[in-house]
């Protein structure tokens, strides 16, 4: 009865790097998926978006995302903290969090999985490699995996 | 024979006295016999030995009165021979807080107790005439002559040595800190340099994507060159980052089967080996060794890669092996691993230079080989982290052999 499941609405991208966000937008556009993306440029903004705080108190402006792409190195509330806050929140913890970072450091990878990250991906540099990565992301997270219901 | 009682006790007393006197005479005679060879020349020699000694030599009797005080004792403690002889030692060189302990120790020994000072090299505090308290090294021996004890001390002023030790310790700390700073610097610099560089590359990709139809061939060629240079710079920074991490991260040391390790390394390289018609052999089994498996795997991978890359022979041959003993340029070495090739070889003048980071040698026989020139720097760093040595032998045109050892790994390295 999978048709009862809602189609994924939003993919939240939490990243302070404008160039990387632009690259992601371009790759998703090539796959006609750019409408799904919502960008937050700080950890604080992301938590407000998810918990309906700050400028997101009106819930219709902040639809709950189906997936979260999370960068690690951000000023202020960084990716680790955002990950921790999401996984501590009973209402948010079921949303898959995919770490999206330049670091391939083993320590970062292990730490993120320990904290409950659902996947860990390295940002590719070239547009070709990025497009390939986003294709696989789409194939797995949106077409293969079954995601929790959205409410 | 009748002897009146009072006379009898008188005689007994006399005899006892004579026995006492005899005993004294006996001790004296033994001492005299022992010192039979004590000619005036010998005495003078002993005096001069005392005078020239660089240690303070001080002797006291069992009442603690000084009767030997050599020249160095005068220098060390500031009291002249005339001032010291006949004085109580405690008042001359023992700081007040240790005086009671010293006197108790002597009393205990004289009553037949044991001593925890005699015959050992000790480090204690002493005081000089000016009242300065300073560290000394001291040995005390005891002599028994004519039923009386004499204690002789050899004392060395440790102030200079302590100062030198402290300086060395500070120097070592400084060196450790500056090495740490350097590693941290390399890490932070390479980590933070990467981000803007990625930004530059990304912008070039956007330019190529958005302005492809507006740019002419030359413009696109220049942008592609920019991408190439940017990516090359990124590789260099990545290598710098890796190098700094080799110096920072602890080693994961475990007993390792080197044969298995090298076979695993070769399996990962199989396309590379095939493409270049290369053959790697391990003529004899190598021993198990305690090391960081991942890092030593990296050493073999780098050495084997170089052996094949810098090789102009139609069949590129590499031999990986182990030697129990070998004469190295810097001395004999044991437990040596080696990687030997039939490649282009290296001129002796480059034996050191090749280990420098990003240093690559030009050889017309070897073209189209990509690389940053960091491989041997990683290898050297890893070998040194394993307390080992690395060196090479080479005949230009014939081939090179790289040798390395791994030393004992203490807790500090782990």
Coordinates of C-alpha atoms in Angstrom, one line a residue:
Chain A
X1 CA 0.0 0.0 0.0
X2 CA 2.9 2.3 -0.7
X3 CA 0.6 4.7 -2.5
X4 CA -0.6 5.8 0.9
X5 CA 2.8 7.3 1.5
X6 CA 3.1 10.9 0.6
X7 CA 5.5 11.9 -2.1
X8 CA 8.6 13.5 -0.6
X9 CA 8.1 17.2 -0.3
X10 CA 11.3 18.9 0.7
X11 CA 15.0 18.2 1.0
X12 CA 16.5 20.6 3.5
X13 CA 20.1 21.6 2.6
X14 CA 22.1 23.0 5.6
X15 CA 25.3 24.6 4.3
X16 CA 26.9 28.0 4.7
X17 CA 29.0 27.7 1.5
X18 CA 27.2 29.5 -1.3
X19 CA 29.3 28.0 -4.1
X20 CA 28.5 24.5 -2.9
X21 CA 24.8 25.4 -2.6
X22 CA 24.8 26.7 -6.1
X23 CA 26.5 23.5 -7.4
X24 CA 23.9 21.4 -5.6
X25 CA 21.1 23.5 -7.1
X26 CA 22.5 23.1 -10.6
X27 CA 22.9 19.4 -10.2
X28 CA 19.3 19.0 -8.9
X29 CA 18.1 21.2 -11.7
X30 CA 19.7 18.9 -14.3
X31 CA 17.6 16.1 -12.7
X32 CA 14.5 18.4 -12.5
X33 CA 14.4 18.1 -8.8
X34 CA 15.4 21.6 -7.8
X35 CA 11.9 22.5 -6.6
X36 CA 12.4 20.0 -3.7
X37 CA 15.3 21.9 -2.2
X38 CA 15.2 24.3 0.7
X39 CA 18.4 26.0 1.8
X40 CA 19.4 27.1 5.3
X41 CA 22.7 28.9 5.6
X42 CA 23.3 28.5 9.4
X43 CA 22.7 25.8 12.0
X44 CA 20.4 28.2 13.8
X45 CA 18.2 28.8 10.8
X46 CA 18.0 25.1 10.2
X47 CA 16.9 24.4 13.8
X48 CA 14.3 27.2 13.6
X49 CA 13.0 25.8 10.3
X50 CA 12.7 22.3 11.8
X51 CA 11.3 23.3 15.2
X52 CA 9.2 26.2 13.9
X53 CA 11.1 28.9 15.8
X54 CA 12.5 32.3 14.9
X55 CA 11.2 33.4 11.5
X56 CA 9.5 30.0 10.9
X57 CA 6.8 30.2 13.6
X58 CA 4.0 29.9 11.0
X59 CA 4.1 26.2 10.3
X60 CA 3.0 26.5 6.6
X61 CA 6.2 28.3 5.8
X62 CA 8.2 25.4 7.2
X63 CA 7.1 22.2 5.8
X64 CA 8.8 19.2 7.4
X65 CA 11.5 17.9 5.2
X66 CA 11.8 14.3 4.0
X67 CA 15.6 14.4 4.0
X68 CA 18.3 16.6 5.4
X69 CA 21.6 17.3 3.7
X70 CA 23.9 18.6 6.4
X71 CA 27.3 20.2 6.1
X72 CA 29.7 19.9 9.1
X73 CA 31.9 23.0 9.1
X74 CA 29.7 26.0 9.7
X75 CA 30.2 29.0 11.9
X76 CA 28.1 29.2 15.1
X77 CA 26.0 26.0 15.5
X78 CA 28.0 23.6 13.4
X79 CA 26.8 20.4 11.7
X80 CA 27.7 18.1 14.6
X81 CA 25.5 20.2 16.9
X82 CA 22.6 20.3 14.4
X83 CA 22.9 16.5 14.0
X84 CA 22.9 16.1 17.8
X85 CA 19.8 18.4 18.2
X86 CA 17.9 16.6 15.5
X87 CA 18.6 13.1 16.9
X88 CA 17.7 14.3 20.4
X89 CA 14.3 15.7 19.2
X90 CA 11.7 13.0 19.4
X91 CA 9.7 14.5 16.5
X92 CA 12.7 15.1 14.2
X93 CA 14.9 12.1 14.9
X94 CA 13.2 9.9 12.3
X95 CA 14.2 12.2 9.4
X96 CA 17.2 10.7 7.6
X97 CA 20.2 13.0 7.9
X98 CA 22.8 12.7 5.2
X99 CA 26.1 14.4 6.0
X100 CA 27.3 16.4 3.1
X101 CA 30.9 17.7 3.6
X102 CA 34.4 18.1 2.1
X103 CA 36.0 16.2 5.0
X104 CA 36.9 12.5 4.3
X105 CA 38.5 12.3 7.7
X106 CA 37.9 8.9 9.3
X107 CA 37.3 10.6 12.7
X108 CA 34.6 12.8 11.3
X109 CA 32.9 9.9 9.6
X110 CA 32.9 7.7 12.7
X111 CA 31.8 10.5 14.9
X112 CA 28.8 11.3 12.7
X113 CA 27.6 7.7 12.5
X114 CA 28.0 7.4 16.2
X115 CA 25.7 10.4 16.6
X116 CA 23.1 8.9 14.5
X117 CA 23.8 10.1 10.9
X118 CA 22.0 8.0 8.3
X119 CA 24.6 8.4 5.6
X120 CA 27.9 10.3 5.0
X121 CA 28.8 11.7 1.6
X122 CA 31.8 13.7 0.4
X123 CA 31.1 16.7 -1.8
X124 CA 32.7 16.0 -5.2
X125 CA 34.6 18.9 -6.8
X126 CA 33.9 18.5 -10.6
X127 CA 30.3 19.1 -11.9
X128 CA 30.4 15.7 -13.6
X129 CA 31.2 13.9 -10.3
X130 CA 28.7 16.0 -8.4
X131 CA 25.9 15.2 -10.9
X132 CA 26.8 11.5 -10.6
X133 CA 26.6 11.7 -6.8
X134 CA 23.3 13.5 -6.9
X135 CA 21.9 10.9 -9.3
X136 CA 22.9 8.1 -6.9
X137 CA 21.5 10.0 -4.0
X138 CA 18.2 10.3 -5.8
X139 CA 18.1 6.7 -6.9
X140 CA 18.7 5.5 -3.4
X141 CA 17.0 8.0 -1.1
X142 CA 14.0 8.8 -3.3
X143 CA 13.5 5.7 -5.4
X144 CA 14.8 2.8 -3.4
X145 CA 14.6 3.5 0.3
X146 CA 11.2 3.8 1.9
X147 CA 11.1 6.9 4.1
X148 CA 9.1 7.5 7.3
X149 CA 5.6 9.1 6.8
X150 CA 5.5 12.8 7.0
X151 CA 3.4 14.4 9.7
Chain B
X1 CA 101.6 -19.3 97.3
X2 CA 99.6 -17.2 99.6
X3 CA 98.6 -13.9 98.3
X4 CA 96.7 -11.5 100.5
X5 CA 93.2 -10.8 99.3
X6 CA 93.7 -7.1 98.7
X7 CA 97.0 -7.8 96.8
X8 CA 95.2 -10.4 94.7
X9 CA 92.6 -8.0 93.5
X10 CA 95.3 -5.4 92.9
X11 CA 97.2 -7.8 90.7
X12 CA 94.0 -8.8 88.9
X13 CA 93.4 -5.1 88.1
X14 CA 96.9 -4.7 86.8
X15 CA 96.6 -7.8 84.6
X16 CA 93.3 -6.5 83.2
X17 CA 95.0 -3.2 82.6
X18 CA 97.8 -4.9 80.8
X19 CA 95.3 -6.9 78.7
X20 CA 93.6 -3.6 77.8
X21 CA 97.0 -2.1 76.9
X22 CA 97.9 -5.2 74.9
X23 CA 94.7 -4.9 73.0
X24 CA 95.4 -1.3 72.2
X25 CA 98.9 -2.3 71.2
X26 CA 97.6 -5.1 69.0
X27 CA 95.2 -2.8 67.1
X28 CA 98.0 -0.3 66.8
X29 CA 100.4 -3.0 65.5
X30 CA 97.9 -4.2 62.9
X31 CA 97.3 -0.7 61.7
X32 CA 101.1 -0.1 61.7
X33 CA 101.7 -3.3 59.7
X34 CA 99.0 -2.4 57.3
X35 CA 100.6 1.0 56.7
X36 CA 104.1 -0.5 56.5
X37 CA 104.3 0.7 52.9
X38 CA 103.3 4.2 53.9
X39 CA 106.6 5.8 53.0
X40 CA 106.8 9.6 53.0
X41 CA 106.6 9.5 49.2
X42 CA 103.4 7.5 49.3
X43 CA 101.9 9.9 51.8
X44 CA 102.8 12.8 49.6
X45 CA 101.2 11.0 46.6
X46 CA 98.0 10.5 48.6
X47 CA 98.0 14.2 49.6
X48 CA 98.4 15.2 46.0
X49 CA 95.6 12.9 44.8
X50 CA 93.3 14.5 47.4
X51 CA 94.4 18.0 46.4
X52 CA 93.9 17.4 42.7
X53 CA 90.5 15.6 43.0
X54 CA 87.6 17.4 41.3
X55 CA 85.3 16.0 44.0
X56 CA 85.2 17.4 47.5
X57 CA 86.8 14.8 49.8
X58 CA 85.8 15.1 53.4
X59 CA 86.5 12.8 56.3
X60 CA 85.2 12.9 59.8
X61 CA 85.7 10.8 62.9
X62 CA 82.8 9.1 64.8
X63 CA 82.2 12.3 66.8
X64 CA 81.5 14.1 63.6
X65 CA 84.7 16.2 63.7
X66 CA 86.3 17.0 60.3
X67 CA 89.9 15.8 59.9
X68 CA 90.2 15.7 56.1
X69 CA 89.1 18.7 53.9
X70 CA 90.6 18.8 50.5
X71 CA 91.0 21.7 48.0
X72 CA 87.8 21.0 46.2
X73 CA 85.9 20.9 49.5
X74 CA 87.3 24.4 50.0
X75 CA 86.0 25.5 46.6
X76 CA 82.6 23.7 46.9
X77 CA 81.7 24.8 50.4
X78 CA 83.7 28.0 50.8
X79 CA 85.3 27.0 54.1
X80 CA 89.1 26.9 54.1
X81 CA 91.0 23.9 55.3
X82 CA 92.0 25.8 58.5
X83 CA 88.4 26.8 59.1
X84 CA 87.0 23.3 58.6
X85 CA 89.4 21.0 60.4
X86 CA 88.3 20.4 63.9
X87 CA 84.7 21.6 63.3
X88 CA 81.6 19.6 63.4
X89 CA 80.6 18.6 59.9
X90 CA 76.9 19.2 60.5
X91 CA 77.6 22.8 61.1
X92 CA 79.6 23.2 57.9
X93 CA 77.8 21.6 55.0
X94 CA 74.5 20.1 56.1
X95 CA 71.4 22.4 55.8
X96 CA 69.7 22.8 59.2
X97 CA 66.6 20.9 58.2
X98 CA 68.6 17.7 57.5
X99 CA 71.0 18.0 60.5
X100 CA 68.9 15.9 63.0
X101 CA 68.4 13.1 60.4
X102 CA 72.1 13.0 59.7
X103 CA 73.1 12.8 63.4
X104 CA 70.5 10.1 64.0
X105 CA 71.8 8.1 61.1
X106 CA 75.3 8.2 62.4
X107 CA 74.2 7.3 65.9
X108 CA 72.1 4.4 64.7
X109 CA 75.1 3.1 62.6
X110 CA 77.5 3.3 65.5
X111 CA 75.1 1.3 67.7
X112 CA 75.3 -1.5 65.2
X113 CA 72.4 -0.6 63.0
X114 CA 72.3 -0.6 59.3
X115 CA 72.8 2.4 57.1
X116 CA 70.9 3.4 54.0
X117 CA 73.6 5.8 52.9
X118 CA 76.9 3.9 52.9
X119 CA 78.3 2.7 49.6
X120 CA 75.6 4.3 47.5
X121 CA 75.6 7.2 45.0
X122 CA 73.1 9.6 46.4
X123 CA 71.7 13.0 45.5
X124 CA 71.2 15.3 48.5
X125 CA 71.1 19.0 49.4
X126 CA 74.2 20.7 50.9
X127 CA 74.9 24.2 52.2
X128 CA 77.9 26.4 51.7
X129 CA 79.6 29.1 53.8
X130 CA 77.4 31.7 52.1
X131 CA 74.3 29.8 53.2
X132 CA 73.3 28.7 49.7
X133 CA 71.6 25.4 49.5
X134 CA 72.4 23.3 46.4
X135 CA 72.2 19.8 45.0
X136 CA 75.2 17.4 45.4
X137 CA 76.0 13.9 44.5
X138 CA 77.6 12.0 47.4
X139 CA 79.1 8.7 48.3
X140 CA 80.1 7.8 51.9
X141 CA 82.4 5.0 53.0
X142 CA 83.4 4.0 56.5
X143 CA 86.7 2.9 57.9
X144 CA 87.4 1.3 61.2
X145 CA 90.8 2.0 62.7
X146 CA 91.8 1.2 66.2
X147 CA 88.2 0.5 67.1
X148 CA 87.1 3.9 66.0
X149 CA 85.0 4.7 62.9
X150 CA 85.9 7.2 60.3
X151 CA 83.5 8.3 57.6
X152 CA 84.8 9.7 54.3
X153 CA 82.6 11.4 51.7
X154 CA 83.2 12.2 48.1
X155 CA 80.9 15.1 47.1
X156 CA 80.2 16.5 43.7
X157 CA 78.5 19.8 43.1
X158 CA 75.5 19.2 40.8
X159 CA 74.6 22.8 40.1
X160 CA 76.2 22.9 36.7
X161 CA 74.8 19.5 35.7
X162 CA 71.4 20.4 37.0
X163 CA 71.5 23.6 35.1
X164 CA 72.5 21.8 31.9
X165 CA 69.8 19.2 32.5
X166 CA 67.2 21.9 32.9
X167 CA 68.4 23.7 29.8
X168 CA 68.3 20.4 27.8
X169 CA 64.8 19.7 29.2
X170 CA 63.6 23.2 28.2
X171 CA 65.2 22.8 24.8
X172 CA 63.5 19.5 24.3
X173 CA 60.2 21.0 25.3
X174 CA 60.7 23.9 22.9
X175 CA 61.6 21.5 20.1
X176 CA 58.5 19.4 20.8
X177 CA 56.3 22.4 20.9
X178 CA 57.8 23.9 17.7
X179 CA 57.4 20.5 15.9
X180 CA 53.8 20.4 17.2
X181 CA 53.2 24.0 16.0
X182 CA 54.6 23.1 12.6
X183 CA 52.3 20.1 12.3
X184 CA 49.4 22.1 13.5
X185 CA 50.3 24.9 11.1
X186 CA 50.5 22.5 8.2
X187 CA 47.1 21.0 9.2
X188 CA 45.3 24.3 9.7
X189 CA 46.9 25.9 6.6
X190 CA 46.1 23.0 4.3
X191 CA 42.6 22.6 5.8
X192 CA 41.6 26.3 5.5
X193 CA 43.4 26.8 2.1
X194 CA 41.2 24.1 0.6
X195 CA 37.9 25.8 1.0
X196 CA 38.6 29.0 -1.1
X197 CA 40.4 26.9 -3.6
X198 CA 37.3 24.8 -4.0
X199 CA 35.3 28.0 -4.4
X200 CA 37.6 29.2 -7.2
X201 CA 37.3 25.8 -9.0
X202 CA 33.5 25.9 -8.6
X203 CA 33.3 29.4 -10.1
X204 CA 35.4 28.2 -13.1
X205 CA 33.0 25.3 -13.6
X206 CA 30.1 27.7 -13.5
X207 CA 31.8 29.9 -16.1
X208 CA 32.5 27.0 -18.3
X209 CA 28.8 25.9 -18.0
X210 CA 27.1 29.2 -18.3
X211 CA 29.4 30.9 -20.9
X212 CA 30.3 28.0 -23.0
X213 CA 28.6 29.5 -26.1
X214 CA 29.9 33.0 -25.5
X215 CA 33.6 32.0 -25.0
X216 CA 35.8 31.2 -28.0
X217 CA 38.1 28.2 -28.0
X218 CA 41.0 30.1 -26.5
X219 CA 38.9 31.3 -23.6
X220 CA 37.7 27.8 -22.9
X221 CA 41.2 26.5 -23.2
X222 CA 42.4 29.0 -20.6
X223 CA 39.6 28.1 -18.2
X224 CA 40.4 24.4 -18.6
X225 CA 44.0 25.2 -17.7
X226 CA 42.7 27.1 -14.7
X227 CA 40.8 24.0 -13.6
X228 CA 43.9 21.8 -14.2
X229 CA 46.1 24.1 -12.0
X230 CA 43.5 24.4 -9.3
X231 CA 43.1 20.7 -9.1
X232 CA 46.8 20.2 -9.0
X233 CA 47.0 22.7 -6.2
X234 CA 44.3 20.9 -4.4
X235 CA 46.3 17.7 -4.7
X236 CA 49.3 19.4 -3.2
X237 CA 47.3 20.7 -0.3
X238 CA 45.7 17.3 0.3
X239 CA 49.2 15.8 0.4
X240 CA 50.4 18.5 2.8
X241 CA 47.4 17.7 5.0
X242 CA 48.1 14.0 4.9
X243 CA 51.8 14.7 5.7
X244 CA 50.8 16.8 8.8
X245 CA 48.4 14.1 9.9
X246 CA 51.2 11.5 9.7
X247 CA 53.1 13.5 12.2
X248 CA 50.0 14.1 14.5
X249 CA 48.0 11.0 14.7
X250 CA 49.1 8.1 16.9
X251 CA 50.2 4.8 15.4
X252 CA 47.8 1.8 15.6
X253 CA 50.5 -0.7 16.3
X254 CA 49.8 -4.5 16.1
X255 CA 51.7 -7.6 15.1
X256 CA 51.5 -7.8 11.3
X257 CA 52.1 -10.4 8.7
X258 CA 54.2 -8.4 6.2
X259 CA 53.8 -11.0 3.4
X260 CA 50.0 -10.8 3.7
X261 CA 50.2 -7.0 3.9
X262 CA 52.4 -6.7 0.7
X263 CA 50.0 -9.1 -1.2
X264 CA 47.1 -7.0 -0.2
X265 CA 48.9 -3.9 -1.4
X266 CA 49.6 -5.6 -4.7
X267 CA 46.0 -6.7 -5.1
X268 CA 44.9 -3.1 -4.8
X269 CA 47.4 -2.1 -7.5
X270 CA 46.7 -4.8 -10.0
X271 CA 45.4 -2.6 -12.8
X272 CA 48.3 -0.3 -12.4
X273 CA 50.7 -3.2 -12.5
X274 CA 49.0 -4.7 -15.6
X275 CA 49.0 -1.4 -17.5
X276 CA 52.7 -1.0 -17.1
X277 CA 53.7 -4.6 -17.7
X278 CA 55.2 -4.8 -14.2
X279 CA 56.0 -7.9 -12.2
X280 CA 56.5 -7.9 -8.4
X281 CA 58.1 -10.9 -6.7
X282 CA 58.6 -11.8 -3.1
X283 CA 61.5 -14.4 -3.3
X284 CA 61.5 -15.4 0.4
X285 CA 58.8 -15.1 3.2
X286 CA 59.2 -12.0 5.4
X287 CA 58.8 -12.1 9.2
X288 CA 55.9 -10.9 11.2
X289 CA 56.6 -7.4 12.6
X290 CA 54.9 -5.1 15.1
X291 CA 53.9 -2.0 13.2
X292 CA 51.0 0.2 12.1
X293 CA 49.7 -2.0 9.3
X294 CA 47.9 0.7 7.4
X295 CA 50.9 3.0 7.4
X296 CA 53.5 0.4 6.5
X297 CA 51.2 -0.7 3.7
X298 CA 51.4 2.9 2.5
X299 CA 55.2 2.6 2.6
X300 CA 55.2 -0.5 0.5
X301 CA 52.6 0.9 -1.9
X302 CA 54.6 4.1 -2.4
X303 CA 57.9 2.3 -2.9
X304 CA 56.5 -0.2 -5.3
X305 CA 54.6 2.6 -7.2
X306 CA 57.9 4.5 -7.6
X307 CA 59.8 1.4 -8.6
X308 CA 57.3 0.9 -11.5
X309 CA 56.8 4.6 -12.4
X310 CA 60.4 5.5 -12.7
X311 CA 61.2 2.6 -14.9
X312 CA 62.0 2.6 -18.7
X313 CA 62.5 -1.2 -19.1
X314 CA 60.1 -3.2 -21.3
X315 CA 59.5 -5.5 -18.4
X316 CA 59.4 -3.7 -15.1
X317 CA 60.7 -5.9 -12.3
X318 CA 60.3 -5.3 -8.6
X319 CA 61.5 -7.5 -5.8
X320 CA 60.2 -7.1 -2.2
X321 CA 62.1 -8.8 0.5
X322 CA 63.8 -9.0 3.9
X323 CA 67.4 -9.2 5.1
X324 CA 68.6 -10.1 8.6
X325 CA 71.8 -8.2 8.3
X326 CA 73.2 -5.6 5.9
X327 CA 75.9 -3.0 5.8
X328 CA 74.2 0.4 5.4
X329 CA 76.2 3.6 4.7
X330 CA 75.5 4.7 8.3
X331 CA 76.5 1.4 9.9
X332 CA 75.2 -2.2 10.2
X333 CA 71.5 -2.7 10.2
X334 CA 69.3 -5.6 11.2
X335 CA 65.8 -6.7 10.2
X336 CA 65.8 -4.7 6.9
X337 CA 63.0 -4.7 4.4
X338 CA 63.7 -3.7 0.8
X339 CA 62.1 -2.8 -2.5
X340 CA 64.4 -3.4 -5.5
X341 CA 63.7 -2.4 -9.1
X342 CA 65.3 -2.4 -12.5
X343 CA 64.3 1.2 -13.2
X344 CA 66.1 4.4 -14.2
X345 CA 68.2 4.6 -11.0
X346 CA 69.1 7.8 -9.1
X347 CA 72.4 9.7 -9.1
X348 CA 74.0 9.8 -5.6
X349 CA 73.7 13.6 -5.4
X350 CA 69.9 13.2 -5.2
X351 CA 69.9 10.5 -2.4
X352 CA 68.7 13.0 0.2
X353 CA 66.8 15.5 -2.1
X354 CA 64.3 12.8 -3.2
X355 CA 62.9 12.6 0.3
X356 CA 62.0 16.3 0.3
X357 CA 58.3 17.1 0.0
X358 CA 57.1 17.9 -3.6
X359 CA 60.6 17.2 -5.0
X360 CA 60.5 15.4 -8.3
X361 CA 63.5 14.5 -10.4
X362 CA 63.5 15.1 -14.2
X363 CA 64.3 12.1 -16.2
X364 CA 63.7 12.1 -20.0
X365 CA 63.2 8.3 -19.9
X366 CA 60.1 8.8 -17.6
X367 CA 57.4 10.9 -19.1
X368 CA 53.7 11.4 -18.5
X369 CA 53.9 10.2 -14.9
X370 CA 51.5 12.2 -12.7
X371 CA 52.3 12.9 -9.1
X372 CA 53.0 15.6 -6.6
X373 CA 56.3 14.3 -5.4
X374 CA 55.2 13.6 -1.8
X375 CA 55.3 9.8 -1.8
X376 CA 58.9 9.4 -0.5
X377 CA 58.3 12.2 2.1
X378 CA 55.4 10.2 3.4
X379 CA 57.5 7.0 3.4
X380 CA 60.3 8.6 5.3
X381 CA 57.9 10.2 7.9
X382 CA 56.2 6.8 8.5
X383 CA 59.5 4.9 8.8
X384 CA 60.7 7.6 11.3
X385 CA 57.5 7.4 13.3
X386 CA 58.3 3.6 13.5
X387 CA 61.8 4.6 14.9
X388 CA 63.4 3.2 11.8
X389 CA 65.8 4.3 9.0
X390 CA 65.4 4.5 5.3
X391 CA 68.2 4.7 2.7
X392 CA 68.9 3.6 -0.8
X393 CA 71.5 2.1 -3.2
X394 CA 71.2 2.8 -6.9
X395 CA 73.0 2.4 -10.2
X396 CA 71.8 5.0 -12.7
X397 CA 70.3 3.1 -15.7
X398 CA 70.2 -0.2 -13.8
X399 CA 67.9 0.3 -10.9
X400 CA 67.5 1.3 -7.2
X401 CA 67.0 -0.5 -4.0
X402 CA 65.2 1.2 -1.1
X403 CA 65.9 -0.2 2.4
X404 CA 64.0 0.5 5.6
X405 CA 64.0 -0.7 9.1
X406 CA 61.5 -0.4 12.0
X407 CA 62.7 0.1 15.5
X408 CA 61.2 -0.8 18.8
X409 CA 57.9 0.9 19.4
X410 CA 57.4 2.2 22.9
X411 CA 54.1 3.5 24.4
X412 CA 55.1 7.0 23.4
X413 CA 54.8 6.2 19.7
X414 CA 51.4 4.6 20.0

